[in-house]
Each structure stands twice: as C-alpha cells, then as structure tokens.
Short mmCIF file of C-alpha atoms in Angstrom, two decimals:
data_model
loop_
_atom_site.label_atom_id
_atom_site.label_comp_id
_atom_site.label_asym_id
_atom_site.label_seq_id
_atom_site.Cartn_x
_atom_site.Cartn_y
_atom_site.Cartn_z
CA MET B 1 47.63 79.27 -45.18
CA THR B 2 48.07 75.63 -46.20
CA VAL B 3 45.15 73.28 -46.24
CA SER B 4 46.19 69.69 -45.65
CA LYS B 5 44.21 67.21 -47.66
CA MET B 6 43.09 64.03 -45.96
CA SER B 7 44.61 61.03 -47.60
CA TRP B 8 42.15 58.45 -48.94
CA ARG B 9 44.56 55.73 -47.88
CA PRO B 10 43.85 54.15 -44.49
CA GLN B 11 46.30 54.86 -41.67
CA TYR B 12 48.83 52.05 -41.82
CA ARG B 13 50.87 50.99 -38.81
CA SER B 14 53.72 48.60 -39.14
CA SER B 15 53.44 45.96 -36.42
CA LYS B 16 55.38 42.79 -35.78
CA PHE B 17 52.10 41.11 -34.80
CA ARG B 18 50.25 42.07 -37.96
CA ASN B 19 50.49 38.52 -39.39
CA VAL B 20 49.91 36.49 -36.22
CA TYR B 21 47.88 33.43 -37.09
CA GLY B 22 46.10 30.67 -35.14
CA LYS B 23 47.28 27.11 -35.63
CA VAL B 24 45.07 24.24 -34.38
CA ALA B 25 46.84 21.18 -32.98
CA ASN B 26 46.54 17.88 -34.89
CA ARG B 27 43.78 15.63 -33.67
CA GLU B 28 46.27 13.31 -31.86
CA HIS B 29 47.49 16.31 -29.82
CA CYS B 30 43.92 17.17 -28.64
CA PHE B 31 42.09 15.71 -25.65
CA ASP B 32 39.12 13.67 -26.77
CA GLY B 33 36.20 11.83 -25.15
CA ILE B 34 35.75 14.25 -22.22
CA PRO B 35 32.22 14.49 -20.75
CA ILE B 36 32.39 18.33 -20.51
CA THR B 37 29.94 19.91 -18.03
CA LYS B 38 26.62 21.17 -19.44
CA ASN B 39 26.45 23.86 -16.76
CA VAL B 40 25.44 27.24 -18.28
CA HIS B 41 27.42 29.30 -15.76
CA ASP B 42 29.54 31.86 -17.68
CA ASN B 43 33.00 30.47 -16.82
CA HIS B 44 35.68 28.70 -18.78
CA PHE B 45 35.40 25.35 -16.90
CA CYS B 46 38.99 24.81 -18.00
CA ALA B 47 42.40 25.63 -16.48
CA VAL B 48 45.87 24.78 -17.76
CA ASN B 49 49.49 25.07 -16.72
CA THR B 50 52.77 23.58 -17.91
CA LYS B 51 51.97 20.18 -16.35
CA PHE B 52 48.22 19.60 -16.35
CA LEU B 53 44.94 20.36 -18.08
CA ALA B 54 41.90 20.55 -15.73
CA ILE B 55 38.34 20.28 -17.12
CA VAL B 56 35.02 20.42 -15.25
CA THR B 57 33.00 17.37 -16.23
CA GLU B 58 29.36 16.34 -16.16
CA SER B 59 28.91 13.98 -13.21
CA ALA B 60 26.05 12.64 -11.15
CA GLY B 61 25.82 13.40 -7.43
CA GLY B 62 28.11 16.34 -6.81
CA GLY B 63 30.76 18.12 -8.83
CA ALA B 64 33.92 16.77 -10.39
CA PHE B 65 36.77 17.73 -12.68
CA LEU B 66 39.39 15.87 -14.60
CA VAL B 67 43.12 16.56 -14.28
CA ILE B 68 45.07 15.25 -17.27
CA PRO B 69 48.87 15.43 -17.73
CA LEU B 70 49.57 17.55 -20.80
CA GLU B 71 51.55 14.83 -22.54
CA GLN B 72 48.62 12.41 -22.20
CA THR B 73 46.80 13.53 -25.36
CA GLY B 74 44.33 11.58 -27.44
CA ARG B 75 41.25 9.71 -26.20
CA ILE B 76 40.53 9.81 -22.48
CA GLU B 77 39.08 6.62 -20.98
CA PRO B 78 35.45 6.88 -19.71
CA ASN B 79 36.50 5.69 -16.20
CA TYR B 80 39.45 8.09 -16.01
CA PRO B 81 39.96 9.15 -12.32
CA LYS B 82 38.38 12.45 -11.26
CA VAL B 83 38.69 15.01 -8.51
CA CYS B 84 35.25 14.56 -6.97
CA GLY B 85 35.00 15.88 -3.40
CA HIS B 86 32.42 18.65 -3.93
CA GLN B 87 28.74 18.03 -3.06
CA GLY B 88 27.52 20.45 -5.73
CA ASN B 89 28.49 21.43 -9.27
CA VAL B 90 31.99 22.82 -9.66
CA LEU B 91 31.71 26.40 -11.02
CA ASP B 92 35.35 27.52 -11.37
CA ILE B 93 38.87 26.04 -11.22
CA LYS B 94 42.23 27.89 -11.15
CA TRP B 95 45.80 26.59 -10.93
CA ASN B 96 48.13 28.16 -8.37
CA PRO B 97 50.53 30.38 -10.41
CA PHE B 98 53.51 29.47 -8.21
CA ILE B 99 52.92 25.80 -7.34
CA GLU B 100 51.99 23.72 -10.38
CA ASN B 101 50.41 20.81 -8.47
CA ILE B 102 47.98 22.98 -6.49
CA ILE B 103 44.52 23.81 -7.89
CA ALA B 104 41.59 25.74 -6.31
CA SER B 105 37.97 24.91 -7.08
CA CYS B 106 34.68 26.43 -5.98
CA SER B 107 31.20 25.01 -6.08
CA GLU B 108 27.45 25.29 -5.56
CA ASP B 109 28.04 23.55 -2.20
CA THR B 110 29.30 26.97 -0.86
CA SER B 111 32.85 25.71 -0.37
CA VAL B 112 36.22 26.51 -1.86
CA ARG B 113 38.66 23.63 -1.92
CA ILE B 114 42.40 23.31 -2.48
CA TRP B 115 43.69 20.13 -4.08
CA GLU B 116 47.20 18.75 -4.37
CA ILE B 117 47.60 16.72 -7.58
CA PRO B 118 50.29 14.03 -7.39
CA GLU B 119 53.20 14.09 -9.91
CA GLY B 120 52.15 12.31 -13.07
CA GLY B 121 48.40 12.87 -12.43
CA LEU B 122 45.69 10.82 -10.66
CA LYS B 123 45.75 7.07 -10.40
CA ARG B 124 42.37 6.88 -8.59
CA HIS B 125 39.46 9.18 -7.76
CA MET B 126 40.48 11.99 -5.38
CA THR B 127 37.88 12.91 -2.77
CA ASP B 128 40.08 14.49 -0.06
CA SER B 129 41.22 18.07 -0.58
CA VAL B 130 44.18 19.51 1.40
CA LEU B 131 41.93 22.40 2.49
CA GLU B 132 38.17 22.93 2.69
CA LEU B 133 37.29 26.61 2.97
CA TYR B 134 33.84 27.56 4.28
CA GLY B 135 32.80 31.19 4.66
CA HIS B 136 30.26 31.91 1.93
CA SER B 137 26.55 31.45 2.67
CA ARG B 138 25.63 30.86 -0.99
CA ARG B 139 27.28 29.08 -3.92
CA VAL B 140 30.72 30.32 -4.94
CA GLY B 141 31.05 31.33 -8.59
CA LEU B 142 34.62 32.60 -8.94
CA VAL B 143 38.11 31.97 -7.59
CA GLU B 144 41.27 33.95 -8.43
CA TRP B 145 44.84 33.62 -7.11
CA HIS B 146 46.72 36.79 -6.21
CA PRO B 147 49.26 37.50 -8.99
CA THR B 148 52.31 38.28 -6.83
CA ALA B 149 51.65 37.03 -3.27
CA SER B 150 51.87 33.33 -2.45
CA ASN B 151 48.87 31.54 -0.91
CA ILE B 152 46.43 34.44 -1.21
CA LEU B 153 43.16 33.40 -2.85
CA PHE B 154 40.05 35.47 -3.68
CA SER B 155 36.59 33.90 -3.94
CA ALA B 156 33.32 35.57 -5.01
CA GLY B 157 30.00 34.09 -3.94
CA TYR B 158 26.31 34.50 -4.73
CA ASP B 159 26.08 36.13 -1.27
CA TYR B 160 27.58 39.18 -3.14
CA LYS B 161 30.77 38.99 -1.05
CA ILE B 162 34.41 38.54 -1.99
CA LEU B 163 36.46 36.72 0.62
CA ILE B 164 40.26 36.92 0.72
CA TRP B 165 41.81 33.69 2.08
CA ASN B 166 45.26 33.35 3.60
CA LEU B 167 45.97 29.67 2.88
CA ASP B 168 48.94 29.65 5.32
CA VAL B 169 46.31 29.70 8.06
CA GLY B 170 43.36 28.30 6.06
CA GLU B 171 41.05 31.19 7.03
CA PRO B 172 39.37 34.17 5.32
CA VAL B 173 41.22 37.29 6.48
CA LYS B 174 39.31 40.04 4.62
CA MET B 175 35.84 40.50 3.24
CA ILE B 176 34.92 42.88 0.38
CA ASP B 177 31.25 43.72 0.83
CA CYS B 178 30.40 46.56 -1.60
CA HIS B 179 28.42 44.71 -4.31
CA SER B 180 24.64 44.65 -4.45
CA ASP B 181 24.30 41.70 -6.84
CA VAL B 182 26.23 38.74 -8.23
CA ILE B 183 29.87 39.41 -9.07
CA LEU B 184 30.58 38.38 -12.69
CA CYS B 185 34.34 38.89 -13.01
CA MET B 186 37.48 39.85 -11.06
CA SER B 187 40.75 41.08 -12.54
CA PHE B 188 43.97 42.23 -10.88
CA ASN B 189 46.46 44.87 -11.93
CA THR B 190 50.09 43.79 -12.40
CA ASP B 191 51.18 43.94 -8.73
CA GLY B 192 47.81 42.88 -7.30
CA SER B 193 47.30 46.14 -5.38
CA LEU B 194 43.95 46.71 -7.14
CA VAL B 195 41.12 44.45 -8.19
CA ALA B 196 38.49 45.41 -10.78
CA THR B 197 35.06 43.76 -10.71
CA THR B 198 32.01 43.63 -12.91
CA CYS B 199 28.66 42.94 -11.32
CA LYS B 200 25.04 42.17 -12.29
CA ASP B 201 24.11 45.58 -10.80
CA LYS B 202 25.63 47.01 -14.04
CA LYS B 203 28.55 48.63 -12.22
CA LEU B 204 32.26 48.46 -12.89
CA ARG B 205 34.37 48.98 -9.78
CA VAL B 206 38.06 49.43 -8.96
CA ILE B 207 38.66 48.27 -5.37
CA GLU B 208 41.63 48.41 -2.99
CA PRO B 209 41.33 44.78 -1.81
CA ARG B 210 42.93 44.98 1.64
CA SER B 211 40.65 47.77 2.89
CA GLY B 212 37.67 46.85 0.64
CA LYS B 213 37.44 50.54 -0.37
CA VAL B 214 35.89 51.33 -3.75
CA LEU B 215 38.27 53.79 -5.46
CA GLN B 216 36.32 54.19 -8.70
CA GLU B 217 32.88 53.18 -9.84
CA ALA B 218 31.16 53.37 -13.23
CA ASN B 219 27.44 53.02 -13.82
CA CYS B 220 27.30 51.23 -17.17
CA LYS B 221 23.76 51.79 -18.35
CA ASN B 222 24.52 52.07 -22.10
CA HIS B 223 27.31 49.48 -22.05
CA ARG B 224 26.15 46.56 -19.85
CA VAL B 225 29.49 45.19 -18.60
CA ASN B 226 30.14 41.45 -18.38
CA ARG B 227 33.93 41.00 -18.24
CA VAL B 228 36.81 43.23 -17.23
CA VAL B 229 40.56 42.94 -17.62
CA PHE B 230 43.42 45.23 -16.48
CA LEU B 231 45.71 46.18 -19.38
CA GLY B 232 49.07 45.55 -17.74
CA ASN B 233 50.73 48.77 -16.57
CA MET B 234 48.81 51.07 -18.92
CA LYS B 235 46.51 52.22 -16.13
CA ARG B 236 43.65 51.18 -18.38
CA LEU B 237 40.79 48.73 -18.10
CA LEU B 238 39.03 46.94 -20.91
CA THR B 239 35.46 45.68 -20.54
CA THR B 240 33.30 43.52 -22.78
CA GLY B 241 29.55 43.93 -22.70
CA VAL B 242 26.35 44.65 -24.53
CA SER B 243 25.17 47.97 -26.00
CA ARG B 244 21.66 49.35 -25.57
CA TRP B 245 20.91 47.86 -29.04
CA ASN B 246 22.03 44.40 -27.80
CA THR B 247 25.17 44.30 -29.91
CA ARG B 248 28.43 43.04 -28.42
CA GLN B 249 30.96 45.76 -27.57
CA ILE B 250 34.22 46.49 -25.91
CA ALA B 251 35.01 49.65 -23.93
CA LEU B 252 38.26 51.19 -22.74
CA TRP B 253 38.49 53.00 -19.37
CA ASP B 254 41.03 55.06 -17.47
CA GLN B 255 41.38 53.19 -14.16
CA GLU B 256 41.66 56.54 -12.25
CA ASP B 257 38.52 58.05 -13.77
CA LEU B 258 35.59 55.78 -14.57
CA SER B 259 33.14 58.66 -15.08
CA MET B 260 33.17 57.98 -18.83
CA SER B 261 34.71 55.37 -21.08
CA LEU B 262 37.54 56.53 -23.37
CA ILE B 263 36.12 54.62 -26.30
CA GLU B 264 33.40 52.09 -27.05
CA GLU B 265 33.59 49.83 -30.06
CA GLU B 266 30.87 47.64 -31.54
CA ILE B 267 32.01 44.11 -32.36
CA ASP B 268 29.02 42.26 -33.82
CA GLY B 269 25.36 41.38 -33.30
CA LEU B 270 25.84 37.92 -31.83
CA SER B 271 24.45 37.16 -28.37
CA GLY B 272 27.15 35.07 -26.70
CA LEU B 273 29.42 36.49 -24.00
CA LEU B 274 32.78 37.95 -25.17
CA PHE B 275 35.74 36.64 -23.16
CA PRO B 276 38.69 39.08 -23.19
CA PHE B 277 42.32 37.90 -22.83
CA TYR B 278 45.14 40.41 -22.64
CA ASP B 279 48.83 39.66 -23.16
CA ALA B 280 50.87 42.44 -21.51
CA ASP B 281 54.07 41.28 -23.20
CA THR B 282 52.84 41.79 -26.78
CA HIS B 283 50.04 44.32 -25.96
CA MET B 284 47.64 42.05 -27.77
CA LEU B 285 43.98 41.63 -26.87
CA TYR B 286 42.09 38.48 -27.85
CA LEU B 287 38.32 38.42 -27.92
CA ALA B 288 36.66 35.00 -27.95
CA GLY B 289 32.89 34.62 -28.22
CA LYS B 290 31.13 32.00 -26.12
CA GLY B 291 29.02 29.84 -28.38
CA ASP B 292 30.82 30.83 -31.56
CA GLY B 293 34.18 29.67 -32.93
CA ASN B 294 35.85 33.05 -33.54
CA ILE B 295 38.83 34.62 -31.78
CA ARG B 296 39.52 38.22 -32.90
CA TYR B 297 42.74 39.88 -31.96
CA TYR B 298 43.87 43.48 -31.67
CA GLU B 299 46.90 45.47 -30.71
CA ILE B 300 46.33 47.92 -27.86
CA ASN B 301 47.98 51.38 -27.97
CA THR B 302 48.09 54.13 -25.36
CA GLU B 303 47.21 56.78 -28.04
CA LYS B 304 44.15 56.98 -30.24
CA PRO B 305 42.72 54.92 -31.97
CA TYR B 306 43.68 52.66 -28.96
CA PHE B 307 42.60 49.40 -30.76
CA THR B 308 44.24 48.21 -33.96
CA TYR B 309 42.42 45.24 -35.44
CA LEU B 310 44.89 42.56 -36.55
CA MET B 311 43.02 39.45 -37.65
CA GLU B 312 40.44 36.84 -36.76
CA PHE B 313 40.85 33.14 -36.11
CA ARG B 314 37.73 31.35 -37.39
CA SER B 315 36.39 27.91 -36.66
CA ALA B 316 33.04 26.24 -37.20
CA ALA B 317 33.16 24.50 -33.76
CA PRO B 318 31.66 26.69 -31.00
CA GLN B 319 33.67 27.20 -27.80
CA LYS B 320 32.20 26.87 -24.33
CA GLY B 321 35.30 28.27 -22.62
CA LEU B 322 39.07 28.64 -23.09
CA GLY B 323 42.01 27.81 -20.91
CA VAL B 324 45.24 29.79 -21.39
CA MET B 325 48.76 28.41 -21.06
CA PRO B 326 51.06 30.54 -18.82
CA LYS B 327 53.81 32.33 -20.75
CA HIS B 328 56.63 30.01 -19.51
CA GLY B 329 54.78 27.02 -21.04
CA LEU B 330 54.90 28.33 -24.65
CA ASP B 331 57.06 26.92 -27.43
CA VAL B 332 59.52 29.74 -28.18
CA SER B 333 61.15 27.79 -30.99
CA MET B 334 57.84 28.04 -32.91
CA CYS B 335 57.49 31.82 -32.12
CA GLU B 336 54.30 30.95 -30.21
CA VAL B 337 53.04 34.04 -28.31
CA PHE B 338 49.77 32.69 -26.85
CA ARG B 339 48.08 29.31 -26.51
CA PHE B 340 44.38 28.61 -25.94
CA TYR B 341 42.82 25.31 -24.91
CA LYS B 342 39.41 25.45 -26.53
CA VAL B 343 36.57 23.53 -24.86
CA ILE B 344 34.14 22.10 -27.47
CA THR B 345 31.17 20.57 -25.64
CA LEU B 346 29.45 18.98 -28.64
CA LYS B 347 32.52 16.90 -29.52
CA GLY B 348 33.73 16.26 -25.94
CA LEU B 349 36.98 17.77 -27.14
CA VAL B 350 39.67 20.15 -25.86
CA GLU B 351 41.70 21.57 -28.70
CA PRO B 352 44.99 23.55 -28.31
CA ILE B 353 45.23 26.64 -30.56
CA SER B 354 48.68 28.28 -30.86
CA MET B 355 48.97 31.94 -31.85
CA ILE B 356 52.15 32.19 -33.90
CA VAL B 357 54.24 35.12 -35.19
CA PRO B 358 55.56 34.01 -38.62
CA ARG B 359 59.37 34.32 -38.59
CA ARG B 360 61.92 32.70 -40.86
CA SER B 361 64.73 32.62 -38.33
CA GLU B 362 65.06 29.64 -35.96
CA THR B 363 66.88 31.65 -33.27
CA TYR B 364 65.26 33.03 -30.10
CA GLN B 365 63.26 36.17 -30.94
CA GLU B 366 64.10 38.65 -28.19
CA ASP B 367 61.64 41.30 -29.45
CA ILE B 368 58.51 39.16 -29.08
CA TYR B 369 59.54 37.61 -25.75
CA PRO B 370 60.31 40.35 -23.20
CA MET B 371 60.94 39.42 -19.54
CA THR B 372 57.69 38.01 -18.22
CA PRO B 373 56.18 37.22 -14.76
CA GLY B 374 57.68 33.92 -13.62
CA THR B 375 56.96 31.12 -11.19
CA GLU B 376 58.33 32.73 -8.01
CA PRO B 377 56.03 34.74 -5.73
CA ALA B 378 57.24 38.28 -4.88
CA LEU B 379 55.53 38.41 -1.45
CA THR B 380 54.51 36.21 1.45
CA PRO B 381 50.80 36.40 2.48
CA ASP B 382 51.71 38.36 5.63
CA GLU B 383 53.74 40.91 3.67
CA TRP B 384 50.89 41.53 1.28
CA LEU B 385 48.25 41.70 4.03
CA SER B 386 50.39 44.23 5.97
CA GLY B 387 50.25 46.62 3.00
CA THR B 388 53.34 45.82 0.89
CA ASN B 389 53.03 45.82 -2.91
CA ARG B 390 55.67 44.36 -5.19
CA ASP B 391 55.85 43.78 -8.92
CA PRO B 392 56.04 40.20 -10.15
CA ILE B 393 59.49 38.54 -10.28
CA LEU B 394 60.28 38.38 -14.00
CA MET B 395 61.96 35.57 -15.91
CA SER B 396 63.43 35.25 -19.37
CA LEU B 397 61.90 32.62 -21.61
CA LYS B 398 65.33 32.10 -23.14
CA GLU B 399 67.28 31.19 -20.01
CA GLY B 400 64.92 30.23 -17.19
CA TYR B 401 62.74 28.36 -19.61
CA LYS B 402 62.14 25.20 -17.58
CA LYS B 403 62.98 26.68 -14.23
CA VAL B 404 61.16 24.74 -11.51
CA SER B 405 59.52 26.69 -8.69
CA LYS B 406 60.81 25.68 -5.26
CA VAL B 407 57.65 26.77 -3.45
CA VAL B 408 55.87 23.91 -1.65
CA PHE B 409 52.32 24.04 -0.31
CA LYS B 410 51.87 23.19 3.40
CA ALA B 411 48.29 22.84 4.51
CA PRO B 412 47.63 24.45 7.91
CA ILE B 413 46.23 22.35 10.77
CA ARG B 414 42.81 23.75 11.60
CA GLU B 415 40.56 23.12 14.57
CA LYS B 416 38.56 26.36 14.80
CA LYS B 417 34.95 25.95 13.77
CA SER B 418 33.85 29.61 13.61
CA VAL B 419 35.00 31.93 10.79
CA VAL B 420 35.02 35.53 11.94
CA VAL B 421 35.84 38.29 9.39
CA ASN B 422 35.20 41.99 10.05
CA GLY B 423 33.54 40.93 13.32
CA ILE B 424 30.96 38.70 11.61
CA ASP B 425 30.83 34.93 12.03
CA LEU B 426 30.41 33.77 8.45
CA LEU B 427 29.44 30.22 9.36
CA GLU B 428 26.66 31.14 11.78
CA ASN B 429 23.16 30.41 10.43
CA VAL B 430 24.26 29.24 7.00
CA PRO B 431 20.92 28.29 5.36
CA PRO B 432 20.48 24.90 3.66
CA ARG B 433 20.47 25.09 -0.13
CA THR B 434 18.71 21.87 -1.25
CA GLU B 435 15.87 19.70 0.02
CA ASN B 436 18.34 16.92 0.88
CA GLU B 437 20.42 19.35 2.90
CA LEU B 438 17.33 20.56 4.71
CA LEU B 439 16.41 16.97 5.63
CA ARG B 440 19.96 16.20 6.74
CA MET B 441 19.96 19.31 8.88
CA PHE B 442 16.56 18.42 10.33
CA PHE B 443 17.62 14.87 11.31
CA ARG B 444 20.94 16.20 12.71
CA GLN B 445 18.99 18.67 14.84
CA GLN B 446 16.57 15.95 15.99
CA ASP B 447 19.56 13.81 17.05
CA GLU B 448 21.07 16.79 18.82
CA ILE B 449 17.79 17.52 20.66
CA ARG B 450 17.49 13.87 21.78
CA ARG B 451 21.08 13.86 22.97
CA LEU B 452 20.62 17.12 24.89
CA LYS B 453 17.38 15.86 26.49
CA SER B 454 19.15 12.65 27.57
CA ASP B 455 22.08 14.69 28.95
CA LEU B 456 19.63 16.92 30.80
CA SER B 457 17.75 14.08 32.44
CA GLN B 458 21.02 12.40 33.49
CA LYS B 459 22.18 15.69 34.99
CA ASP B 460 18.83 16.00 36.86
CA VAL B 461 19.36 12.52 38.40
CA ARG B 462 22.91 13.41 39.31
CA ILE B 463 21.81 16.69 40.91
CA ARG B 464 19.19 14.82 43.02
CA GLN B 465 21.84 12.27 44.10
CA LEU B 466 24.25 15.01 45.13
CA GLN B 467 21.49 16.85 47.04
CA LEU B 468 20.66 13.63 48.98
CA GLU B 469 24.35 13.02 49.73
CA LEU B 470 24.71 16.59 51.01
CA LYS B 471 21.58 16.17 53.18
CA ASN B 472 22.92 12.87 54.58
CA LEU B 473 26.26 14.51 55.36
CA ARG B 474 24.57 17.34 57.23
CA ASN B 475 22.40 14.93 59.22
CA SER B 476 25.13 12.42 60.08
CA PRO B 477 25.91 11.99 63.85
CA LYS B 478 29.60 12.96 63.30
CA ASN B 479 28.60 16.40 62.08
CA ASN B 480 26.18 16.80 64.99
CA GLU B 481 28.87 16.00 67.53
CA LEU B 482 31.10 18.70 66.05
#
C-alpha cells in the first residue's frame, strides 16, 4: 500500500490571465468636473457603450443625467446639457445593447423612460423622452434590457414587482409578482430564458420570466445576498453578500439546486457592497467594493476549488459605481479584456481602467478573444414573448470590429390610458408620493369636481328645456286634431 505525501507546494495552475493588470487612463482621457449624484441607492449611476458615457448627476428639482460622447474627454463644462425629464431622482440607467443611441432610465417619480440621444451627443437640455412608461405604483430602482430579444425591457419597483415591457407597443406585457420586499438585483442567463433576483427578504430566486414561475429559491440566512450574476453557460450563479459575522463574502450556486451553496468564500471585513462582474469569454470574475478603491479578480472553474485568485487592482480613490464597456468596444491591439469606468464622487471624476493581458506580440490574440455576443438581436419581442429562446448572435472582434447595428428604434403611438397586466389595472389608484404631488392631485380633483358640477347643472337646465318642449308638443293644437 502506497501512502501519497501531500506536497507542501501550493497547487499551481498555469493560466493565460495570471498576469492581467489594471491600467488607469491618463488624466486627459478621464471625464472631469462632473457633479455626480450623492444618492445612496446601491446602483452604479453610470452606463457606457462604444459611443457614449452616461452619468447620473446631482440636480435640483427632479432627476437628470449627462450623456457625453466618449471622445469628449477632459473637463466637462458646468452648463453641459443634460437629460432632465424625470420629476424625481434617477436611480438607474442602461444603454440598449442593440441600438447605441437608446438609453432607458428609471426614477423615484415611478416612471421608466426611453431616450433617443442624437448622433454626436446633446446640444441642449433634453426633456422629452421617446417613451414614458407608467405601471409601477412606487419608485423604480432597476432597469435591465433583455440580452437577446430586441425592445424587451425589465423594470423592478419598490412595489416589489418586476414589469416586462414590450417597447414595440409601449406597454407592460408581463408582471412578476413573487417578491415580498425590495428587489436588489436582476441578472439574466446567456439566452435570457431565466432571470435570477436577489431581494431584501434574504432570498435568492431563479425565475422563468414569461410565466413568472419561481423555479428555484434559496433562503440565505447565513449569507445575506446583495448581488447575483449568472456565470455564462456554466449553469452556476455567483452571489455577493454578508456573512453572519458581517464580513463580505461570495457564494457559488448550482442554478438547478439552490438548497445549498457549493462554496462560500470570505473576502474581507469591509462594509461596502461588493459589485460582481463576470466575463464569460475569459471566465474571469471581478469584484469591486463600493466605497473602496479595490478590484479583485479571479478565474472561475467548473471543478473545485471553483475560484482561483489572480490579482488585485488597488487605488486610494473610492468608487461609487462602475460602468462596463461592451466587449466590441475594447481595444484588441492593446490585449484589453475588460474596461471599467470608475465613478469617483469626491473628485467629480470618471476614470477608465483597462484590464490588460500582457503579450509581446502585436497581432490579434485569438485565444483571449473568442466569438462574443454582438450588436444584433437574436429575437423580436413577439418571438420571445411567445416562448422562443435563442442564444445571442456572436461576432468576432477581429473581423466585425466596428460593425454598425442596423436596428432602429421606432416609438409606438400610444393613446390608451389604462395599463392592464394579469387582469390588474396598474395605473388605477396610484398614490401620490410627495406633498407637492398630493397638493397637485388635490387641486386637480377640485377642478374636476367644479367642472363636473357645472356640467351637471347645464344638463339639468337642458333636461328641463327638453321636458317643456315635449309638453308643448303634446299640447299643441296640431297634435290634438290628429
């Protein structure tokens, strides 16, 4: 019988991402002088694509965000035009993955709005959205675009509901009503046939979005979940949260069995939220702490130990949130595999950070750039709503590098005032949220009552006139002769 001795050397895996490092852009390539929102809502307040950077700003009287063309780096003028149509603070913004000029925003004013940004950016303040979507009865904290179907948008409100909007008709078409508290995060699997959510009720759920059916549910008492992300096609979920000892942790789950996590790993004792970002092309996970300047990164494996720690990007400047550049916007000549746009509130600064694989060769590195989801939708809204699932249409970053999407957004013409989903009119009895709104509603109702009283008295007079005319007709001599 042979006894195998355990080696004292640590298990060493060769990985092409072992030496990935973070490179901060020079100051002239940052965006400076931005009055970043002071809102404490746990979102990124930042969204980026290959054309524009959008940042939620601090503004009086309603909510606003800036949209800056990417090439317009440096100091931003104080009177730079804003997107400012919301009546309450903007809580989340997301670019349409298939149409680069379309952005969705949601707000404390209970609405979701769709904006069309002109080529080259704004020349003046924009107050008119192409679509105003009302259906939530409380503020709306999250918006997410469907990853493969065009014009399908998900919104999560403080009314504990997720609404699915078909923007071709400008209406909510489905309602997911299985949460008992505020929804903290939504994440889709690769083809968008499943959505995972974390909620303040300490539960992690995997939901079939079209039926609203909860397929799996985990009660996370020891690991209080904050954020969740699907790990590509691995059939795994990763959550970030807090342990019972108030340390930050990550946990890995099998999406088909949430009865117990596969592994939980302590990260540190800091208190800020951990934002997870997963890159399915490189199998790398990035963990960025809110309120600190660190971004740790790991390689994810299907076998144990599941996580391989690679390195940590450190910075003294704390981040409020991070925008992420879509894959087709990366610089492949630099071997850039990921790019963050770090929001630094104290400096009014947005700083690009490129994650780079050090390579000597100048040629295109096929092994670190597999085919990746591109800019073409795989499904129409009707196809997806009728039950079809399709994987994303992939593109090569070598060939279709600057391929322009041909999809154009057409806003539907809407006249209907009621919004009925699952047999419930969502706009009926929406309560006012602020004192001003209450007063406005009161005065509107007073006007309405006055108008109705006036209509009523006019109708009374008209009825009396008609009754007299009828009486006269009956009593006229002509009728008597007949």
